[in-house]
mmCIF file of C-alpha atoms and ligand atoms in Angstrom:
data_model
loop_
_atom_site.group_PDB
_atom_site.id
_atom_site.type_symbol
_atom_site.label_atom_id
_atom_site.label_comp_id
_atom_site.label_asym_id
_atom_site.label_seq_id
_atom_site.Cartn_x
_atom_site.Cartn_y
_atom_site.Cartn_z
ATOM 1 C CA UNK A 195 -22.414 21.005 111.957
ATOM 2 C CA UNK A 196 -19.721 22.461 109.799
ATOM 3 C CA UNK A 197 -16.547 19.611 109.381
ATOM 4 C CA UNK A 198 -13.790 18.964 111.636
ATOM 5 C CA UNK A 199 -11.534 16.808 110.334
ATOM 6 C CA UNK A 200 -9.293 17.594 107.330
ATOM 7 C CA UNK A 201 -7.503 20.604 108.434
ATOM 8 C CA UNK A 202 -3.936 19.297 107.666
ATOM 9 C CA UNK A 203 -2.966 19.499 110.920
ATOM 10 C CA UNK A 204 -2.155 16.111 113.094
ATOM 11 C CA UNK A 205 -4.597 15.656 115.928
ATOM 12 C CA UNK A 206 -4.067 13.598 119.219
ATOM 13 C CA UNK A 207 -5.761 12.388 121.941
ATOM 14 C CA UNK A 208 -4.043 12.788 125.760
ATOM 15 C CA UNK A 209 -6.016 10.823 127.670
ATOM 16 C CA UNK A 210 -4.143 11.464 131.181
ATOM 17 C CA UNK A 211 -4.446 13.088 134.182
ATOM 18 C CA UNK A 212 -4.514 16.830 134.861
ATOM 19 C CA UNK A 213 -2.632 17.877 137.723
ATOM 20 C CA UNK A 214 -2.775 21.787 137.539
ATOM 21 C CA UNK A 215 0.201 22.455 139.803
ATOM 22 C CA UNK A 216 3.375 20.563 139.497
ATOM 23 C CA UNK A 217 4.237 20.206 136.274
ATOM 24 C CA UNK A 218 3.621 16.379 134.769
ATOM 25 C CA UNK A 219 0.796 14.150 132.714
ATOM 26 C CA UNK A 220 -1.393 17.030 130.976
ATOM 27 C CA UNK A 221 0.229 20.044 132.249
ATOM 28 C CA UNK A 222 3.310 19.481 130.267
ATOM 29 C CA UNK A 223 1.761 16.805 127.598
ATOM 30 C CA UNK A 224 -0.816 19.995 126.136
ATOM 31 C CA UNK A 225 1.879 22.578 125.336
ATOM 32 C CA UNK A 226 4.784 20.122 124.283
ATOM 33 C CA UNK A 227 2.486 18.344 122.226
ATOM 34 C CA UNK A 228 1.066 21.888 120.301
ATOM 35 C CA UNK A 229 4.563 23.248 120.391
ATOM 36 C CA UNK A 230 5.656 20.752 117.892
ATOM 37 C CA UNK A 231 2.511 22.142 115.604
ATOM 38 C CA UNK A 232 -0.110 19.213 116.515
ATOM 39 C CA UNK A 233 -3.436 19.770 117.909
ATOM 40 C CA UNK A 234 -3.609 18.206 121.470
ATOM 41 C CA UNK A 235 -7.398 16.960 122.588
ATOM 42 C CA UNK A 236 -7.244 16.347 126.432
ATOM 43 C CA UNK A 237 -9.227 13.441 127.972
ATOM 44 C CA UNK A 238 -8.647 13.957 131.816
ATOM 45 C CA UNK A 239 -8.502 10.778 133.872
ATOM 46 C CA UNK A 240 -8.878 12.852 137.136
ATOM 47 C CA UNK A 241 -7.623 16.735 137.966
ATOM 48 C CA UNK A 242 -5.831 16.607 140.651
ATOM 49 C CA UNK A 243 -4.945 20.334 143.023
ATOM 50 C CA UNK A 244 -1.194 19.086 142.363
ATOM 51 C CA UNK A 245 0.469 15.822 141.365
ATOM 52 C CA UNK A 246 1.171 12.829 144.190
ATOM 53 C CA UNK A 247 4.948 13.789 144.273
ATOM 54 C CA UNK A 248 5.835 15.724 147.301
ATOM 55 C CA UNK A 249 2.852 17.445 148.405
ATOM 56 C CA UNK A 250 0.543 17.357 151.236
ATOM 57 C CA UNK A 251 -2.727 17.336 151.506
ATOM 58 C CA UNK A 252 -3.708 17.194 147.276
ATOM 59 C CA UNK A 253 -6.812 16.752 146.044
ATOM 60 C CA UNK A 254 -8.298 14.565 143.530
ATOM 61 C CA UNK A 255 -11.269 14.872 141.131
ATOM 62 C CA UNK A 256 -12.058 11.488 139.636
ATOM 63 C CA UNK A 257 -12.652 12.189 135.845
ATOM 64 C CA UNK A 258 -13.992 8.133 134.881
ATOM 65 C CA UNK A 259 -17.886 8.908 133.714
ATOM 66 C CA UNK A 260 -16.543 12.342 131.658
ATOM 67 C CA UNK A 261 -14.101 9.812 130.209
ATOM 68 C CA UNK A 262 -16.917 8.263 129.104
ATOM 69 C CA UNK A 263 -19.156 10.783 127.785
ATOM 70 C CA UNK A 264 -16.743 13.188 126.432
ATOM 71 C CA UNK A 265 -15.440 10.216 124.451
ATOM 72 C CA UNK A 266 -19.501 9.689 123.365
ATOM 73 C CA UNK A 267 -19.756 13.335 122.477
ATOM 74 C CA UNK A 268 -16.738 12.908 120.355
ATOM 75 C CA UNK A 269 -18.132 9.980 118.399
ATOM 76 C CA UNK A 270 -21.260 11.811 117.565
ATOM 77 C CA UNK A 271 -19.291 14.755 116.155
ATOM 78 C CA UNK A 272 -17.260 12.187 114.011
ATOM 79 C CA UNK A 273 -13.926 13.254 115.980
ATOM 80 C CA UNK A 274 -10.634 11.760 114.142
ATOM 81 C CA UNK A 275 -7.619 11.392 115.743
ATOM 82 C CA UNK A 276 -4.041 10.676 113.917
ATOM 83 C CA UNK A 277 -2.402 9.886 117.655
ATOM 84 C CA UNK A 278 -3.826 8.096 120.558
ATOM 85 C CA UNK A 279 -1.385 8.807 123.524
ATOM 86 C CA UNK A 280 -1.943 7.364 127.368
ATOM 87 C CA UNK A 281 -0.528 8.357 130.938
ATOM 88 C CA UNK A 282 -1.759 7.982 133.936
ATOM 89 C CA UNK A 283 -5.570 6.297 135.216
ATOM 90 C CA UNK A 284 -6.944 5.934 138.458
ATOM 91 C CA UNK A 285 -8.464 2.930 138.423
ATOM 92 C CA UNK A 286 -8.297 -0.598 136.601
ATOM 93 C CA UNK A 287 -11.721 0.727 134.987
ATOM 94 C CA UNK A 288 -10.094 3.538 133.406
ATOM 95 C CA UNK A 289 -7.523 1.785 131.940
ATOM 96 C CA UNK A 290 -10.236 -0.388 130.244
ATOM 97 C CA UNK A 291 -12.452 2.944 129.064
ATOM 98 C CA UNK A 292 -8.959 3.975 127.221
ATOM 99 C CA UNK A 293 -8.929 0.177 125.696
ATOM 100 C CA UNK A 294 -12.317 0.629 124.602
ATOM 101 C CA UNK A 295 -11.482 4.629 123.024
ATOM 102 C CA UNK A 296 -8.363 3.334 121.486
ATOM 103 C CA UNK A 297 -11.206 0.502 119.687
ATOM 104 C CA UNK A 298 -13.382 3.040 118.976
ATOM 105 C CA UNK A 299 -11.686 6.019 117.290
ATOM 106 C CA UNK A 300 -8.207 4.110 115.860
ATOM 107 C CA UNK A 301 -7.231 2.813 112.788
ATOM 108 C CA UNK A 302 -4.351 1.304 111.004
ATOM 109 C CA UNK A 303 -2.810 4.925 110.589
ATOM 110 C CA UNK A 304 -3.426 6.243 114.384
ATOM 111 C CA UNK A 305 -0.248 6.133 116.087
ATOM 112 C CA UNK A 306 -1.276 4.620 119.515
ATOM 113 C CA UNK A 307 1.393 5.168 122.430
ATOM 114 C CA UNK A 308 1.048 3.973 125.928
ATOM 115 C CA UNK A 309 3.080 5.425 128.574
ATOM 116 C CA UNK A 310 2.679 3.165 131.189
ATOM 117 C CA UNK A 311 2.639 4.903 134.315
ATOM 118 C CA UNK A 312 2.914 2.441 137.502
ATOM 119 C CA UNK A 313 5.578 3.449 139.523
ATOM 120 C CA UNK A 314 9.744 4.805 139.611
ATOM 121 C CA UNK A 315 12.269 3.620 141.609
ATOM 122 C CA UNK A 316 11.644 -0.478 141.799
ATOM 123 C CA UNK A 317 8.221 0.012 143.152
ATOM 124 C CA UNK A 318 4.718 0.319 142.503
ATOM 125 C CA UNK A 319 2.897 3.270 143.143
ATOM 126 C CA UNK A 320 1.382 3.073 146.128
ATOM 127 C CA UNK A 321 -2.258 4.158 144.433
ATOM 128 C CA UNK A 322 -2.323 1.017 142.297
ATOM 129 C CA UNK A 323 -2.457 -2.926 142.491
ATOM 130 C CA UNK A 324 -1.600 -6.026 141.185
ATOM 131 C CA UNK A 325 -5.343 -5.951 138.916
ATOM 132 C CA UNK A 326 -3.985 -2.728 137.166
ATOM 133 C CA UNK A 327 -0.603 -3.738 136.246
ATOM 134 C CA UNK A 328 -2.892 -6.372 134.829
ATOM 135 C CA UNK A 329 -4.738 -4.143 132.802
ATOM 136 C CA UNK A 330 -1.580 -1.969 132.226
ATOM 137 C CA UNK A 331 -0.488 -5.315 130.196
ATOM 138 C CA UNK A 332 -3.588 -5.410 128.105
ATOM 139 C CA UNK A 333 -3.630 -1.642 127.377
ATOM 140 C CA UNK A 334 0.152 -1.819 125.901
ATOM 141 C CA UNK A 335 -1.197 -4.727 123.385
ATOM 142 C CA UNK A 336 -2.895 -1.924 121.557
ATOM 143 C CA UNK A 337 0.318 -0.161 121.202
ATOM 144 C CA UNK A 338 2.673 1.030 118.272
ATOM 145 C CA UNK A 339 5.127 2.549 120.900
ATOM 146 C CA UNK A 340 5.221 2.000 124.644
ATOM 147 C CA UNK A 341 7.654 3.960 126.406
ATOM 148 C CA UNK A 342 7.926 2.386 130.374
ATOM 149 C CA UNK A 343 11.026 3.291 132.813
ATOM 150 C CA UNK A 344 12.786 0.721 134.046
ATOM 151 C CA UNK A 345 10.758 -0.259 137.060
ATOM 152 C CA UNK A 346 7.731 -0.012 134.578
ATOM 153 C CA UNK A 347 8.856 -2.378 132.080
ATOM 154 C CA UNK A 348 9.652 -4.940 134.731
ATOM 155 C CA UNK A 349 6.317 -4.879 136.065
ATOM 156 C CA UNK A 350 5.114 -5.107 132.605
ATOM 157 C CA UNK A 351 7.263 -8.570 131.864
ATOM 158 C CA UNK A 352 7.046 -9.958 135.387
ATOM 159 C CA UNK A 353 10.894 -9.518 135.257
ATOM 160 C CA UNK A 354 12.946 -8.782 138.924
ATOM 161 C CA UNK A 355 13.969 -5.024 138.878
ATOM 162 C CA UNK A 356 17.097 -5.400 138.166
ATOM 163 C CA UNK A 357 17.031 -7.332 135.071
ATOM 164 C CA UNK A 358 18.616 -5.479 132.359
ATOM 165 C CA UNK A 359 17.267 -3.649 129.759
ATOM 166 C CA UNK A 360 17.885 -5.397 127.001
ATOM 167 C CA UNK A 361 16.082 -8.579 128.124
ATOM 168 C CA UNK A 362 13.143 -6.295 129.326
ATOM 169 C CA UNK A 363 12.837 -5.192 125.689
ATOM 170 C CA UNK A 364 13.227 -8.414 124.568
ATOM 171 C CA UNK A 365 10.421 -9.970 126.754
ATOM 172 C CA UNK A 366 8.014 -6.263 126.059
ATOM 173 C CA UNK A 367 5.799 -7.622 123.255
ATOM 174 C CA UNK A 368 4.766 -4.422 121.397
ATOM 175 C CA UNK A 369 6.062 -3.412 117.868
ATOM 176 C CA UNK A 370 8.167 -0.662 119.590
ATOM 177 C CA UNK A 371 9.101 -0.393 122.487
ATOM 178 C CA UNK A 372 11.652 2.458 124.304
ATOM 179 C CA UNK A 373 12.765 1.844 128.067
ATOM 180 C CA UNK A 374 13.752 5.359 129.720
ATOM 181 C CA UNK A 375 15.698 6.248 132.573
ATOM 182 C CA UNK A 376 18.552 3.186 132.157
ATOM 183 C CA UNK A 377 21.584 4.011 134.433
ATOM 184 C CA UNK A 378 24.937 3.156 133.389
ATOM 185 C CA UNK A 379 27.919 4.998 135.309
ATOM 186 C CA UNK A 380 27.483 8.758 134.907
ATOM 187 C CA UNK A 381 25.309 7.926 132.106
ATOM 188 C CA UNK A 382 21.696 8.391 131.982
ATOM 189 C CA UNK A 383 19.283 7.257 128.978
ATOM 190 C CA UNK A 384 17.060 5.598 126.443
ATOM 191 C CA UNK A 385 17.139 1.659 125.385
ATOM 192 C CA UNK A 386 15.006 0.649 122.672
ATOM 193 C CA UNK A 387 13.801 -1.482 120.194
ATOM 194 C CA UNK A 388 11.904 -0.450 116.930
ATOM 195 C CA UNK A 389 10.731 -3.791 115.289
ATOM 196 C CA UNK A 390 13.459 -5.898 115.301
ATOM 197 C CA UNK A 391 16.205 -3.318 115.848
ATOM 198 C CA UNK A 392 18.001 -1.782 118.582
ATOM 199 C CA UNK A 393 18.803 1.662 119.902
ATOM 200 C CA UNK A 394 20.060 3.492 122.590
ATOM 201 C CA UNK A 395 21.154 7.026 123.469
ATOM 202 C CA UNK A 396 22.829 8.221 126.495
ATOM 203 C CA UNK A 397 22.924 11.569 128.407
ATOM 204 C CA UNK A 398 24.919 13.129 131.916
ATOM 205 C CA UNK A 399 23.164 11.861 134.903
ATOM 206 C CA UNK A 400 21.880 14.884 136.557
ATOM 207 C CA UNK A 401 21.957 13.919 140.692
ATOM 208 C CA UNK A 402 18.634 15.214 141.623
ATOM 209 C CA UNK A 403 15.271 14.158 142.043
ATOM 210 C CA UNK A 404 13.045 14.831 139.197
ATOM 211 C CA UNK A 405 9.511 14.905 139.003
ATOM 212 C CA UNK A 406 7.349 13.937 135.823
ATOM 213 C CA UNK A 407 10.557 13.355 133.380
ATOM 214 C CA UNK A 408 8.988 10.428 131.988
ATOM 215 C CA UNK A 409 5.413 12.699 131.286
ATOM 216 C CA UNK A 410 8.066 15.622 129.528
ATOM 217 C CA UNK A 411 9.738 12.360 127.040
ATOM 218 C CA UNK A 412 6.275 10.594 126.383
ATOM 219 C CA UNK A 413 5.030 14.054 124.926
ATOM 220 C CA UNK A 414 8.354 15.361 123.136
ATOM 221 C CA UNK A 415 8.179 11.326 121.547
ATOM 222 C CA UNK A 416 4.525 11.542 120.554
ATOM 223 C CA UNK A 417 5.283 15.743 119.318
ATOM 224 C CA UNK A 418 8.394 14.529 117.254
ATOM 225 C CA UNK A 419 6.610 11.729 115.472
ATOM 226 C CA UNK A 420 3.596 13.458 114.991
ATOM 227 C CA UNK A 421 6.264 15.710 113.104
ATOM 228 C CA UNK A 422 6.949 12.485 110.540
ATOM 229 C CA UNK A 423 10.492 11.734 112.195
ATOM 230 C CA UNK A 424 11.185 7.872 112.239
ATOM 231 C CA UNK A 425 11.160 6.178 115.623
ATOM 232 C CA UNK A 426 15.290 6.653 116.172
ATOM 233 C CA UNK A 427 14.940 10.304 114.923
ATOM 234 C CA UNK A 428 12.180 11.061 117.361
ATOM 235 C CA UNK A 429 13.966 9.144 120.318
ATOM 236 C CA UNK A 430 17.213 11.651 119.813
ATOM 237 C CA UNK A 431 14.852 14.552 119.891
ATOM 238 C CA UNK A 432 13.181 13.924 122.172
ATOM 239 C CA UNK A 433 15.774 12.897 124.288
ATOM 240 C CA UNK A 434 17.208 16.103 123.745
ATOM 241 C CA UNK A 435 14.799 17.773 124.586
ATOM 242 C CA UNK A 436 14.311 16.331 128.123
ATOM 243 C CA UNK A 437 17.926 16.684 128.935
ATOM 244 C CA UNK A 438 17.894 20.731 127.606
ATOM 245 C CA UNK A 439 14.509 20.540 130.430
ATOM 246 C CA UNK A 440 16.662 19.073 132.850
ATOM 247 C CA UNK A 441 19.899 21.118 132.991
ATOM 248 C CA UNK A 442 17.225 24.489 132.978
ATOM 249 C CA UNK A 443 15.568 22.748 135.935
ATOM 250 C CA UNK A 444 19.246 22.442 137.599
ATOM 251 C CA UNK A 445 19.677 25.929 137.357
ATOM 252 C CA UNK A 446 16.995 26.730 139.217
ATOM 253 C CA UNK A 447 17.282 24.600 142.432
ATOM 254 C CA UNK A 448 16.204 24.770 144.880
ATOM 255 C CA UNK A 449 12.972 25.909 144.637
ATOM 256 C CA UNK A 450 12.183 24.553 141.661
ATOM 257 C CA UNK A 451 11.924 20.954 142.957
ATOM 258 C CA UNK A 452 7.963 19.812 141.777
ATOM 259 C CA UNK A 453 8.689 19.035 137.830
ATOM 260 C CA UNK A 454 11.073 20.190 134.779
ATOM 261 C CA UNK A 455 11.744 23.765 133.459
ATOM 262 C CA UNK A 456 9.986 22.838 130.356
ATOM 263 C CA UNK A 457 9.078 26.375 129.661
ATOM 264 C CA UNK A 458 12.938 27.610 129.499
ATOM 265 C CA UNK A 459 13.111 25.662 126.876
ATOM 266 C CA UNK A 460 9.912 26.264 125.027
ATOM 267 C CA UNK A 461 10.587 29.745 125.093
ATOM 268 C CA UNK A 462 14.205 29.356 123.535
ATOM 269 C CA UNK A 463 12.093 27.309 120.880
ATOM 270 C CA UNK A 464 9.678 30.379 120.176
ATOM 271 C CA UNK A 465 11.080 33.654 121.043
ATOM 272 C CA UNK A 466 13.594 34.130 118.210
HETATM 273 O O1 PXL B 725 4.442 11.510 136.349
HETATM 274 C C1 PXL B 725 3.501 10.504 136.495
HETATM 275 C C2 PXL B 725 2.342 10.994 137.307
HETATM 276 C C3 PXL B 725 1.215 11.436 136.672
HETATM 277 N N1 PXL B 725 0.145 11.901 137.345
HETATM 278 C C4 PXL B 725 0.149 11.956 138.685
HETATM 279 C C5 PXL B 725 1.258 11.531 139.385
HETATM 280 C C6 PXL B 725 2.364 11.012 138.683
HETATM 281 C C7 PXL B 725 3.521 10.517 139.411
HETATM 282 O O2 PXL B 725 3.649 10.590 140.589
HETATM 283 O O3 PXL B 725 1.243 11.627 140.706
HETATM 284 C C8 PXL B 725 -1.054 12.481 139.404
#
């Protein structure tokens, strides 16, 4: 078989679900991720007719045994990754297949981030339970970066959900760790702590409900260090990013309700 590693380009893994309307976890993660010039290699947890948020009546494929034999058929083609990046699993199970991929096909220089989808809003999703928070815990061990919202991170600690942010990164035990969606006044934004140093940046609250915001940030992060920006330089761009998503989604309310306007803003990136 003729090589396929070396090409010079950066090569990641998005091992997260597919939902093919709506507009979040691989239908936003594949083109943000190439658009920043990286080759994006998609390992579907499930593929769903739309995402959970907002529609009736979806339907779900359960991806777990592909999961497992794509990532065998990957291994016997001696498939290298530079970037392993997570989303959202089905099941407890899954979460432990991405544990054992992550063991499997990463080394000291694969960048390994773990967006650790379990719910918005103070709760839990109601699709998972206390065993894959769990799991959710022993996933983010693996990782360089994680990148929860605020509900996330305090089901990761154990913390109530109002504890604030700065003792939720404190208490997250990863290397780096960036907590999204922090409210303060009219402010909206990013806290975050790379090694032993802190960050944050802030952006206008937009008051709407947004759909898969977190999935549009995870990929811009994972595109802008893939790019060889440090961790703070990649936060403002991405950041950026989301909020340049979000005020193209505002202009097109109503009807665009189901996800961001990524696109808008892909296209100013492209068409010149
Ligand atoms: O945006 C996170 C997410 C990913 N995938 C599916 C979802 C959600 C959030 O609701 O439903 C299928």
């Amino acid at each position: 078989m003729k090589p396929i590693n070396g090409t010079g380009m950066k090569r990641a893994a998005l091992i997260n679900d597919l939902s093919c309307f709506g507009k979040c976890s691989l239908s936003v993660a594949l083109p943000i991720v190439s658009a920043y010039g990286a080759e994006a290699v998609a390992l579907p947890t499930a593929v769903l007719s739309t995402h959970t948020g907002g529609f009736e009546g979806y339907v779900v494929h359960d991806m777990t045994d592909e999961m497992k034999s794509f990532a065998a058929h990957w291994k016997q083609i001696d498939m290298k990754f530079d970037c392993i990046a997570t989303g959202f699993f089905c099941s407890a199970e899954q979460i432990r297949i991405a544990e054992k991929f992550i063991r499997d096909f990463a080394d000291e220089n694969t960048l390994v981030l773990v967006d650790p989808v379990l719910g918005d809003n103070g709760k839990l999703y109601g699709c998972f339970n206390d065993d894959f928070v769990v799991e959710m815990r022993r996933l983010c061990e693996l990782a360089q970066v994680v990148t929860p919202n605020v509900t996330e991170a305090a089901l990761l600690t154990g913390c109530p959900m109002d504890t604030p942010a700065q003792e939720l990164l404190a208490k997250l035990k990863m290397p780096n760790a960036v907590v999204t969606g922090v409210r303060s006044g009219e402010k909206i934004g990013y806290r975050a702590r790379f090694g032993e140093e802190l960050a944050g940046v802030d952006k206008a609250y937009a008051p709407m409900q947004l759909h898969g915001t977190g999935d549009v940030f995870s990929a811009a992060y994972c595109g802008e260090l893939l790019c060889g920006k440090s961790w703070f330089s990649a936060l403002t761009g991405a950041a950026d990013f989301v909020d340049a998503c979000i005020r193209r989604t505002a202009a097109r309310q109503p009807a665009h309700w189901y996800g961001l306007a990524f696109e808008d803003v892909l296209k100013e990136r492209v068409v010149r």
